[in-house]
Short mmCIF file of C-alpha atoms in Angstrom, two decimals:
data_model
loop_
_atom_site.label_atom_id
_atom_site.label_comp_id
_atom_site.label_asym_id
_atom_site.label_seq_id
_atom_site.Cartn_x
_atom_site.Cartn_y
_atom_site.Cartn_z
CA TYR Q 1 -74.58 -68.71 44.60
CA SER Q 2 -73.24 -71.55 46.69
CA PRO Q 3 -70.36 -70.99 49.16
CA ASN Q 4 -66.90 -72.46 48.49
CA ASN Q 5 -65.14 -74.04 51.54
CA HIS Q 6 -61.49 -73.94 50.99
CA SER Q 7 -59.38 -76.16 53.06
CA PRO Q 8 -56.40 -74.32 54.63
CA SER Q 9 -52.85 -74.97 53.39
CA SER Q 10 -50.62 -76.96 55.60
CA SER Q 11 -48.67 -74.95 58.24
CA MET Q 12 -45.43 -75.96 56.52
CA SER Q 13 -46.40 -74.50 53.21
CA VAL Q 14 -47.63 -71.31 54.84
CA PHE Q 15 -44.58 -70.54 56.84
CA ASN Q 16 -41.87 -71.62 54.27
CA LYS Q 17 -40.70 -68.48 52.70
CA SER Q 18 -38.82 -69.87 49.66
CA LYS Q 19 -39.78 -68.84 46.29
CA THR Q 20 -41.25 -72.21 45.40
CA ASP Q 21 -44.05 -71.79 47.99
CA PHE Q 22 -47.53 -71.86 46.62
CA SER Q 23 -50.96 -71.52 48.18
CA VAL Q 24 -54.18 -69.89 47.51
CA CYS Q 25 -56.11 -66.93 49.09
CA ARG Q 26 -58.40 -68.20 51.69
CA VAL Q 27 -60.97 -65.63 50.67
CA CYS Q 28 -61.16 -65.78 46.78
CA SER Q 29 -58.85 -68.76 45.98
CA VAL Q 30 -56.40 -66.61 43.90
CA PRO Q 31 -52.81 -68.21 43.94
CA THR Q 32 -50.68 -66.40 46.45
CA SER Q 33 -47.98 -67.20 49.17
CA HIS Q 34 -48.37 -64.07 51.32
CA ILE Q 35 -49.94 -63.78 54.78
CA HIS Q 36 -52.05 -60.71 55.60
CA TYR Q 37 -53.98 -60.07 58.80
CA GLY Q 38 -53.46 -63.60 60.02
CA ILE Q 39 -54.21 -65.75 56.95
CA VAL Q 40 -52.86 -66.57 53.52
CA SER Q 41 -54.47 -64.00 51.30
CA CYS Q 42 -54.01 -62.07 48.16
CA SER Q 43 -53.35 -58.30 47.86
CA SER Q 44 -56.76 -57.55 46.66
CA CYS Q 45 -58.46 -59.13 49.58
CA LYS Q 46 -55.89 -57.62 51.92
CA MET Q 47 -56.77 -54.13 50.70
CA PHE Q 48 -60.45 -54.90 50.68
CA PHE Q 49 -60.30 -56.04 54.41
CA GLN Q 50 -58.11 -53.05 55.28
CA ARG Q 51 -60.66 -50.69 53.87
CA ASN Q 52 -63.77 -52.39 55.13
CA ALA Q 53 -63.06 -54.29 58.28
CA HIS Q 54 -64.18 -51.45 60.51
CA LEU Q 55 -67.67 -51.76 59.11
CA GLY Q 56 -68.12 -55.14 60.86
CA ARG Q 57 -68.98 -58.55 59.42
CA GLU Q 58 -72.69 -57.77 59.43
CA HIS Q 59 -72.38 -54.60 57.44
CA GLY Q 60 -74.51 -54.13 54.39
CA ARG Q 61 -77.07 -56.40 52.92
CA CYS Q 62 -76.69 -59.38 50.55
CA ARG Q 63 -79.27 -59.77 47.72
CA PHE Q 64 -78.58 -63.54 47.36
CA ASN Q 65 -79.62 -64.81 50.82
CA ASP Q 66 -76.14 -64.41 52.39
CA ASP Q 67 -74.88 -67.32 50.19
CA CYS Q 68 -72.60 -65.77 47.52
CA GLU Q 69 -69.70 -67.61 46.16
CA VAL Q 70 -66.48 -65.47 46.51
CA ASN Q 71 -63.80 -66.09 43.85
CA ILE Q 72 -61.72 -64.03 41.38
CA ASN Q 73 -64.61 -63.45 39.11
CA THR Q 74 -67.26 -62.67 41.75
CA ARG Q 75 -65.32 -61.14 44.72
CA HIS Q 76 -66.49 -57.56 43.66
CA VAL Q 77 -70.13 -58.44 43.34
CA CYS Q 78 -71.22 -58.62 47.01
CA LEU Q 79 -69.40 -56.56 49.68
CA HIS Q 80 -71.31 -58.12 52.46
CA CYS Q 81 -70.48 -61.84 51.69
CA ARG Q 82 -66.81 -60.98 50.89
CA LEU Q 83 -66.33 -59.16 54.10
CA LYS Q 84 -68.07 -61.93 55.97
CA LYS Q 85 -65.81 -64.51 54.37
CA CYS Q 86 -62.74 -62.50 55.32
CA PHE Q 87 -63.76 -62.65 58.97
CA ALA Q 88 -64.78 -66.31 58.68
CA SER Q 89 -61.49 -67.20 57.01
CA GLY Q 90 -59.55 -65.82 60.01
CA MET Q 91 -58.65 -62.17 59.13
CA GLN Q 92 -58.23 -60.18 62.31
CA MET Q 93 -58.37 -56.49 62.82
CA SER Q 94 -55.99 -56.83 65.77
CA HIS Q 95 -53.22 -57.50 63.17
CA PHE Q 96 -53.56 -53.94 61.72
CA ARG Q 97 -51.18 -52.40 64.07
CA SER Q 98 -48.66 -55.28 64.28
CA SER Q 99 -48.57 -55.57 60.45
CA ARG Q 100 -47.15 -52.09 60.32
CA GLY Q 101 -45.23 -52.15 63.41
CA ASN Q 102 -41.89 -52.84 61.70
CA GLN Q 103 -42.08 -49.79 59.33
CA THR Q 104 -39.95 -46.84 59.86
CA LYS Q 105 -41.57 -43.46 60.49
CA THR Q 106 -40.57 -42.30 57.05
CA GLY Q 107 -42.14 -45.42 55.61
CA ARG Q 108 -45.37 -44.81 57.46
CA LYS Q 109 -45.54 -41.24 56.13
CA ARG Q 110 -44.97 -42.45 52.60
CA LYS Q 111 -47.60 -45.00 52.97
CA MET Q 112 -50.18 -42.46 54.22
CA ALA Q 113 -49.36 -40.21 51.37
CA SER Q 114 -49.62 -43.05 48.84
CA THR Q 115 -52.90 -44.27 50.46
CA THR Q 116 -54.42 -40.72 50.29
CA SER Q 117 -53.38 -40.49 46.64
CA ASN Q 118 -54.67 -43.94 45.84
CA ASP Q 119 -58.01 -43.16 47.53
CA ARG Q 120 -58.33 -40.11 45.38
CA GLN Q 121 -57.61 -42.14 42.27
CA LEU Q 122 -60.16 -44.77 43.29
CA THR Q 123 -62.77 -42.16 43.91
CA ILE Q 124 -62.22 -40.85 40.32
CA GLN Q 125 -61.62 -44.02 38.44
CA LEU Q 126 -63.77 -46.51 40.31
CA PRO Q 127 -66.97 -44.83 41.54
CA THR Q 128 -68.51 -48.35 41.76
CA ILE Q 129 -66.74 -48.66 45.14
CA ASN Q 130 -68.93 -46.00 46.53
CA LEU Q 131 -72.10 -47.81 45.11
CA LEU Q 132 -71.09 -50.95 46.84
CA ARG Q 133 -70.51 -49.31 50.05
CA SER Q 134 -73.73 -47.53 50.24
CA ASP Q 135 -75.66 -50.40 48.41
CA ASN Q 136 -76.92 -47.67 46.09
CA SER Q 137 -77.51 -49.89 43.00
CA SER Q 138 -80.27 -48.97 40.56
CA LEU Q 139 -81.12 -52.76 40.38
CA ASN Q 140 -84.37 -53.56 42.12
CA SER Q 141 -85.07 -56.88 43.96
CA ALA Q 142 -86.76 -58.46 40.90
CA GLN Q 143 -83.74 -57.60 38.69
CA TRP Q 144 -81.25 -59.16 41.29
CA ILE Q 145 -83.32 -62.26 41.29
CA LEU Q 146 -83.25 -62.25 37.41
CA ILE Q 147 -79.43 -61.86 37.46
CA ALA Q 148 -79.08 -64.66 39.93
CA ASN Q 149 -81.33 -67.03 37.80
CA LEU Q 150 -79.39 -66.28 34.64
CA ILE Q 151 -76.14 -66.81 36.38
CA HIS Q 152 -77.27 -70.18 37.67
CA SER Q 153 -78.79 -71.24 34.37
CA TYR Q 154 -75.32 -71.53 32.69
CA ASP Q 155 -72.87 -73.83 34.44
CA GLU Q 156 -69.36 -73.48 32.95
CA SER Q 157 -67.64 -75.58 35.59
CA ARG Q 158 -67.88 -78.94 33.84
CA LEU Q 159 -66.50 -77.43 30.59
CA LEU Q 160 -63.49 -76.02 32.31
CA ALA Q 161 -62.94 -79.39 34.09
CA ALA Q 162 -63.29 -81.20 30.69
CA ALA Q 163 -60.76 -78.82 29.06
CA ARG Q 164 -58.25 -79.47 31.87
CA ARG Q 165 -58.71 -83.26 31.44
CA LEU Q 166 -58.28 -82.94 27.67
CA MET Q 167 -54.96 -81.10 28.12
CA ASN Q 168 -53.64 -83.27 30.83
CA GLU Q 169 -54.69 -86.77 29.65
CA ASN Q 170 -53.72 -86.25 26.03
CA ASN Q 171 -50.58 -84.14 26.73
CA ILE Q 172 -51.69 -81.85 23.85
CA SER Q 173 -48.98 -79.22 24.74
CA GLN Q 174 -46.19 -81.65 23.89
CA VAL Q 175 -47.50 -83.33 20.67
CA GLU Q 176 -47.77 -81.86 17.18
CA GLN Q 177 -50.99 -83.59 16.36
CA ILE Q 178 -53.63 -85.47 18.35
CA ARG Q 179 -53.72 -88.99 17.15
CA ASP Q 180 -57.49 -89.52 17.83
CA PRO Q 181 -59.65 -86.47 16.81
CA THR Q 182 -62.59 -88.07 18.60
CA VAL Q 183 -61.20 -86.79 22.07
CA VAL Q 184 -61.45 -83.26 20.85
CA ARG Q 185 -64.81 -83.91 19.31
CA ASP Q 186 -66.09 -85.42 22.58
CA PHE Q 187 -64.85 -82.38 24.46
CA LEU Q 188 -66.56 -79.98 21.94
CA LYS Q 189 -69.80 -81.96 22.30
CA GLN Q 190 -69.87 -80.96 25.89
CA THR Q 191 -70.22 -77.32 24.85
CA TYR Q 192 -73.46 -78.47 23.17
CA GLU Q 193 -74.61 -80.31 26.23
CA THR Q 194 -73.99 -77.28 28.44
CA THR Q 195 -75.95 -75.14 25.98
CA GLY Q 196 -78.82 -77.63 26.17
CA LYS Q 197 -78.88 -77.49 29.88
CA TYR Q 198 -78.97 -73.71 29.83
CA LEU Q 199 -81.83 -73.65 27.32
CA HIS Q 200 -83.83 -76.01 29.58
CA ALA Q 201 -83.03 -74.07 32.71
CA ASN Q 202 -84.15 -70.71 31.18
CA HIS Q 203 -87.89 -70.69 31.80
CA ASP Q 204 -88.45 -67.69 29.58
CA PHE Q 205 -88.64 -70.12 26.63
CA LEU Q 206 -91.72 -71.63 28.12
CA ILE Q 207 -93.70 -68.47 27.62
CA LEU Q 208 -93.67 -68.85 23.81
CA PRO Q 209 -96.05 -70.96 21.75
CA PRO Q 210 -94.50 -74.24 20.68
CA ASP Q 211 -93.93 -73.39 17.04
CA ASP Q 212 -92.34 -70.07 17.72
CA ARG Q 213 -90.43 -71.63 20.68
CA PHE Q 214 -88.90 -74.36 18.37
CA VAL Q 215 -87.55 -71.78 15.91
CA LEU Q 216 -86.20 -69.62 18.61
CA LEU Q 217 -84.60 -72.60 20.32
CA ARG Q 218 -82.60 -73.37 17.24
CA HIS Q 219 -81.49 -69.70 17.06
CA ALA Q 220 -80.80 -69.55 20.67
CA ALA Q 221 -78.82 -72.75 20.67
CA GLU Q 222 -76.53 -71.56 17.86
CA ASN Q 223 -75.85 -68.33 19.75
CA VAL Q 224 -75.29 -69.68 23.16
CA GLN Q 225 -73.08 -72.62 21.88
CA CYS Q 226 -71.01 -70.05 19.84
CA LEU Q 227 -70.45 -67.88 22.86
CA SER Q 228 -69.69 -70.87 24.96
CA THR Q 229 -66.94 -72.02 22.60
CA ILE Q 230 -65.43 -68.51 22.54
CA PHE Q 231 -65.51 -68.38 26.26
CA ILE Q 232 -64.16 -71.84 27.00
CA TRP Q 233 -61.31 -71.54 24.49
CA ASN Q 234 -60.28 -68.18 25.90
CA GLN Q 235 -60.70 -69.24 29.56
CA SER Q 236 -58.87 -72.60 29.28
CA LYS Q 237 -56.14 -71.38 26.78
CA LEU Q 238 -56.84 -74.39 24.60
CA TYR Q 239 -56.25 -72.10 21.50
CA THR Q 240 -52.56 -71.85 22.52
CA HIS Q 241 -52.08 -75.55 21.76
CA ARG Q 242 -51.25 -76.25 18.12
CA SER Q 243 -52.37 -79.93 18.06
CA PHE Q 244 -55.81 -78.83 19.31
CA MET Q 245 -56.25 -76.13 16.81
CA LYS Q 246 -55.22 -78.51 13.95
CA THR Q 247 -57.78 -80.98 15.00
CA CYS Q 248 -60.47 -78.20 15.12
CA ASN Q 249 -59.37 -77.12 11.64
CA TYR Q 250 -59.89 -80.61 10.43
CA LEU Q 251 -63.24 -80.98 12.01
CA TYR Q 252 -64.84 -77.59 11.34
CA GLY Q 253 -62.62 -75.69 8.80
CA GLU Q 254 -59.83 -73.27 9.22
CA GLN Q 255 -62.00 -70.20 8.32
CA LEU Q 256 -64.56 -70.95 11.14
CA VAL Q 257 -61.74 -71.74 13.70
CA ASN Q 258 -59.99 -68.40 12.83
CA MET Q 259 -63.17 -66.52 13.30
CA VAL Q 260 -63.59 -68.00 16.84
CA ARG Q 261 -60.01 -66.97 17.64
CA HIS Q 262 -60.78 -63.42 16.40
CA ALA Q 263 -63.87 -63.24 18.66
CA MET Q 264 -61.91 -64.12 21.71
CA LYS Q 265 -60.22 -60.72 21.86
CA PHE Q 266 -63.72 -59.13 22.62
CA ILE Q 267 -64.73 -61.66 25.45
CA ASP Q 268 -64.92 -60.03 28.87
CA PRO Q 269 -62.95 -61.61 31.78
CA ASP Q 270 -65.98 -61.05 33.94
CA LEU Q 271 -67.83 -64.34 34.17
CA VAL Q 272 -71.00 -62.88 35.37
CA LEU Q 273 -71.03 -60.54 32.28
CA VAL Q 274 -70.37 -63.52 30.01
CA LYS Q 275 -73.30 -65.39 31.45
CA LEU Q 276 -75.54 -62.39 31.06
CA ALA Q 277 -74.35 -61.97 27.58
CA ALA Q 278 -75.21 -65.56 26.74
CA SER Q 279 -78.87 -64.93 27.83
CA LEU Q 280 -79.01 -61.65 25.98
CA PHE Q 281 -77.59 -63.35 22.82
CA ALA Q 282 -80.06 -66.25 23.16
CA PHE Q 283 -83.03 -63.82 22.60
CA SER Q 284 -81.32 -61.59 20.10
CA ASN Q 285 -83.37 -60.94 16.92
CA SER Q 286 -81.27 -62.55 14.20
CA LEU Q 287 -83.71 -65.36 13.54
CA LEU Q 288 -83.39 -64.84 9.84
CA ILE Q 289 -80.09 -66.60 9.88
CA VAL Q 290 -81.67 -69.84 10.83
CA ARG Q 291 -85.24 -69.50 9.13
CA PRO Q 292 -85.08 -66.76 6.44
CA ASN Q 293 -88.76 -67.23 5.44
CA TYR Q 294 -90.26 -67.72 8.80
CA THR Q 295 -92.89 -65.25 10.05
CA MET Q 296 -93.42 -65.25 13.83
CA ASN Q 297 -96.75 -64.13 15.37
CA SER Q 298 -96.91 -60.56 16.73
CA SER Q 299 -97.54 -61.74 20.29
CA SER Q 300 -94.32 -63.79 20.39
CA ILE Q 301 -92.42 -61.02 18.78
CA SER Q 302 -93.53 -58.71 21.58
CA THR Q 303 -92.71 -61.30 24.23
CA ILE Q 304 -89.21 -61.71 22.94
CA PHE Q 305 -88.69 -57.97 22.75
CA ARG Q 306 -89.80 -57.71 26.44
CA ILE Q 307 -87.34 -60.36 27.52
CA GLN Q 308 -84.51 -58.79 25.41
CA SER Q 309 -85.20 -55.47 27.00
CA SER Q 310 -85.17 -56.89 30.61
CA TYR Q 311 -81.90 -58.78 29.91
CA ALA Q 312 -80.30 -55.71 28.29
CA GLU Q 313 -81.36 -53.55 31.27
CA VAL Q 314 -79.99 -55.79 33.96
CA THR Q 315 -76.76 -56.20 32.01
CA TRP Q 316 -76.27 -52.51 31.79
CA LYS Q 317 -77.22 -51.82 35.44
CA TYR Q 318 -74.85 -54.55 36.48
CA LEU Q 319 -72.03 -53.06 34.59
CA VAL Q 320 -72.67 -49.59 36.13
CA TYR Q 321 -72.96 -51.15 39.62
CA ARG Q 322 -69.81 -53.19 39.09
CA TYR Q 323 -67.54 -50.73 37.23
CA GLY Q 324 -68.98 -47.21 37.15
CA TYR Q 325 -70.32 -45.47 34.04
CA TYR Q 326 -67.03 -45.06 32.13
CA GLN Q 327 -66.00 -48.74 32.27
CA ALA Q 328 -69.54 -49.77 31.73
CA VAL Q 329 -69.66 -47.95 28.49
CA LEU Q 330 -66.33 -49.49 27.30
CA ARG Q 331 -67.31 -52.99 28.36
CA PHE Q 332 -70.80 -52.70 26.96
CA ASN Q 333 -69.37 -51.60 23.65
CA ASN Q 334 -66.94 -54.53 23.69
CA LEU Q 335 -69.85 -56.84 24.45
CA ILE Q 336 -71.74 -55.54 21.38
CA GLN Q 337 -68.65 -56.24 19.23
CA CYS Q 338 -68.27 -59.73 20.67
CA LEU Q 339 -71.97 -60.55 19.85
CA MET Q 340 -71.74 -59.08 16.31
CA THR Q 341 -68.68 -61.23 15.63
CA ALA Q 342 -70.38 -64.31 17.19
CA THR Q 343 -73.40 -63.57 14.89
CA ASN Q 344 -70.98 -63.88 11.84
CA ILE Q 345 -69.66 -67.12 13.21
CA THR Q 346 -73.14 -68.60 13.68
CA SER Q 347 -73.99 -67.70 10.12
CA LYS Q 348 -70.80 -69.42 8.71
CA SER Q 349 -71.23 -72.40 10.92
CA LEU Q 350 -74.32 -73.46 9.15
CA ASN Q 351 -71.99 -74.83 6.44
CA ALA Q 352 -70.22 -77.05 8.84
CA HIS Q 353 -71.99 -80.47 8.67
CA ILE Q 354 -70.58 -81.82 11.90
CA HIS Q 355 -71.84 -78.65 13.79
CA THR Q 356 -75.25 -78.68 12.11
CA ASN Q 357 -75.82 -82.36 12.92
CA ASP Q 358 -74.97 -81.79 16.60
CA MET Q 359 -77.07 -78.75 16.71
CA GLU Q 360 -80.13 -80.51 15.30
CA SER Q 361 -79.76 -83.13 17.93
CA LEU Q 362 -79.40 -80.52 20.73
CA VAL Q 363 -82.44 -78.71 19.72
CA GLU Q 364 -84.51 -81.81 19.34
CA GLN Q 365 -83.57 -83.10 22.81
CA THR Q 366 -84.17 -79.65 24.38
CA GLU Q 367 -87.65 -79.35 22.66
CA ILE Q 368 -88.64 -82.74 24.07
CA SER Q 369 -87.53 -81.69 27.57
CA LEU Q 370 -89.54 -78.51 27.34
CA PHE Q 371 -92.58 -80.35 25.89
CA LEU Q 372 -92.49 -82.75 28.83
CA ASP Q 373 -92.24 -79.77 31.17
CA ASP Q 374 -95.40 -78.36 29.51
CA ILE Q 375 -97.25 -81.66 30.08
CA GLU Q 376 -96.08 -81.78 33.72
CA GLN Q 377 -97.22 -78.20 34.24
CA ILE Q 378 -100.67 -79.04 32.64
CA ASN Q 379 -101.04 -82.16 34.95
CA SER Q 380 -100.26 -80.04 37.97
CA ASP Q 381 -102.75 -77.34 37.08
CA VAL Q 382 -105.48 -79.94 36.63
CA VAL Q 383 -104.73 -81.45 39.97
#
């Protein structure tokens, strides 16, 4: 991860108490207008600091070189970096007493009773809190590194920025129909570009022989691009704009668009999990959709199975670490349903000519990039 440096809101916006005030949490950037322990912060970060501040800013251990990004999607991943950012942003333990000083005695008793009750509920419902505190994850160092690599391989930030530009510059929420469908097509092309960059960044593809790799690339590109579309439509809320959906119906067909909308109900809000799912889906064994008569050599099949297993294992362990066993089962089941639905979409999308043309171009460019990497590696070995 790379740290986010958030500039503080102006003093006027912080201390103005009208309902129109707007700012963001200095720790995780969630919209809020409240001040807790000396800084503008959300309720989640307030409670986190309240529970953990006594441990000190150097408590625990970061598995990502003390450089984790802390935002709404990642704030639960690393206790150490979140607590360090709370202190760095200006949260002060000295405010503990003063923040409660104006409460009545009855109010304090009620709060103590409520806190005790909440702690009991958290112990039962969210056992992952205890895992975070004791750093008792079953993930080993190599698996943490794998998770970090997979997270960094897929960069969704450009897609989200492009979605915002599409909505703002074309005013799609106000118009019944987009005059120029190429603006939507240009945006959707960026999902292909993001997929291509992911495939090039994932070095597990380089392990396979060129022929088998080319076939897997086409399959992986279909899967990752499909999951990217589901994710970005859901995250940006583009599907709520009728003009955007009508243009997509025109370009790709109403049936395919409806299938994508159906799949969105299975997508998880956890961005880390979505990125792990994309990698897992890339190496899933539905190659017959792309090349029904292709026979892959046994060595490549064994390699793909090993990669699948390692991805599935870290995904499951991450879920247990992050949410506890009960929620892990529910979310993993939802993930399987999402990938099954996406598999149906990739099968149907082979009939969409615009999609298949873009996909052929994507795979060809990625294969050339990987081939050049092979040559560079050979030359470096010779030297």
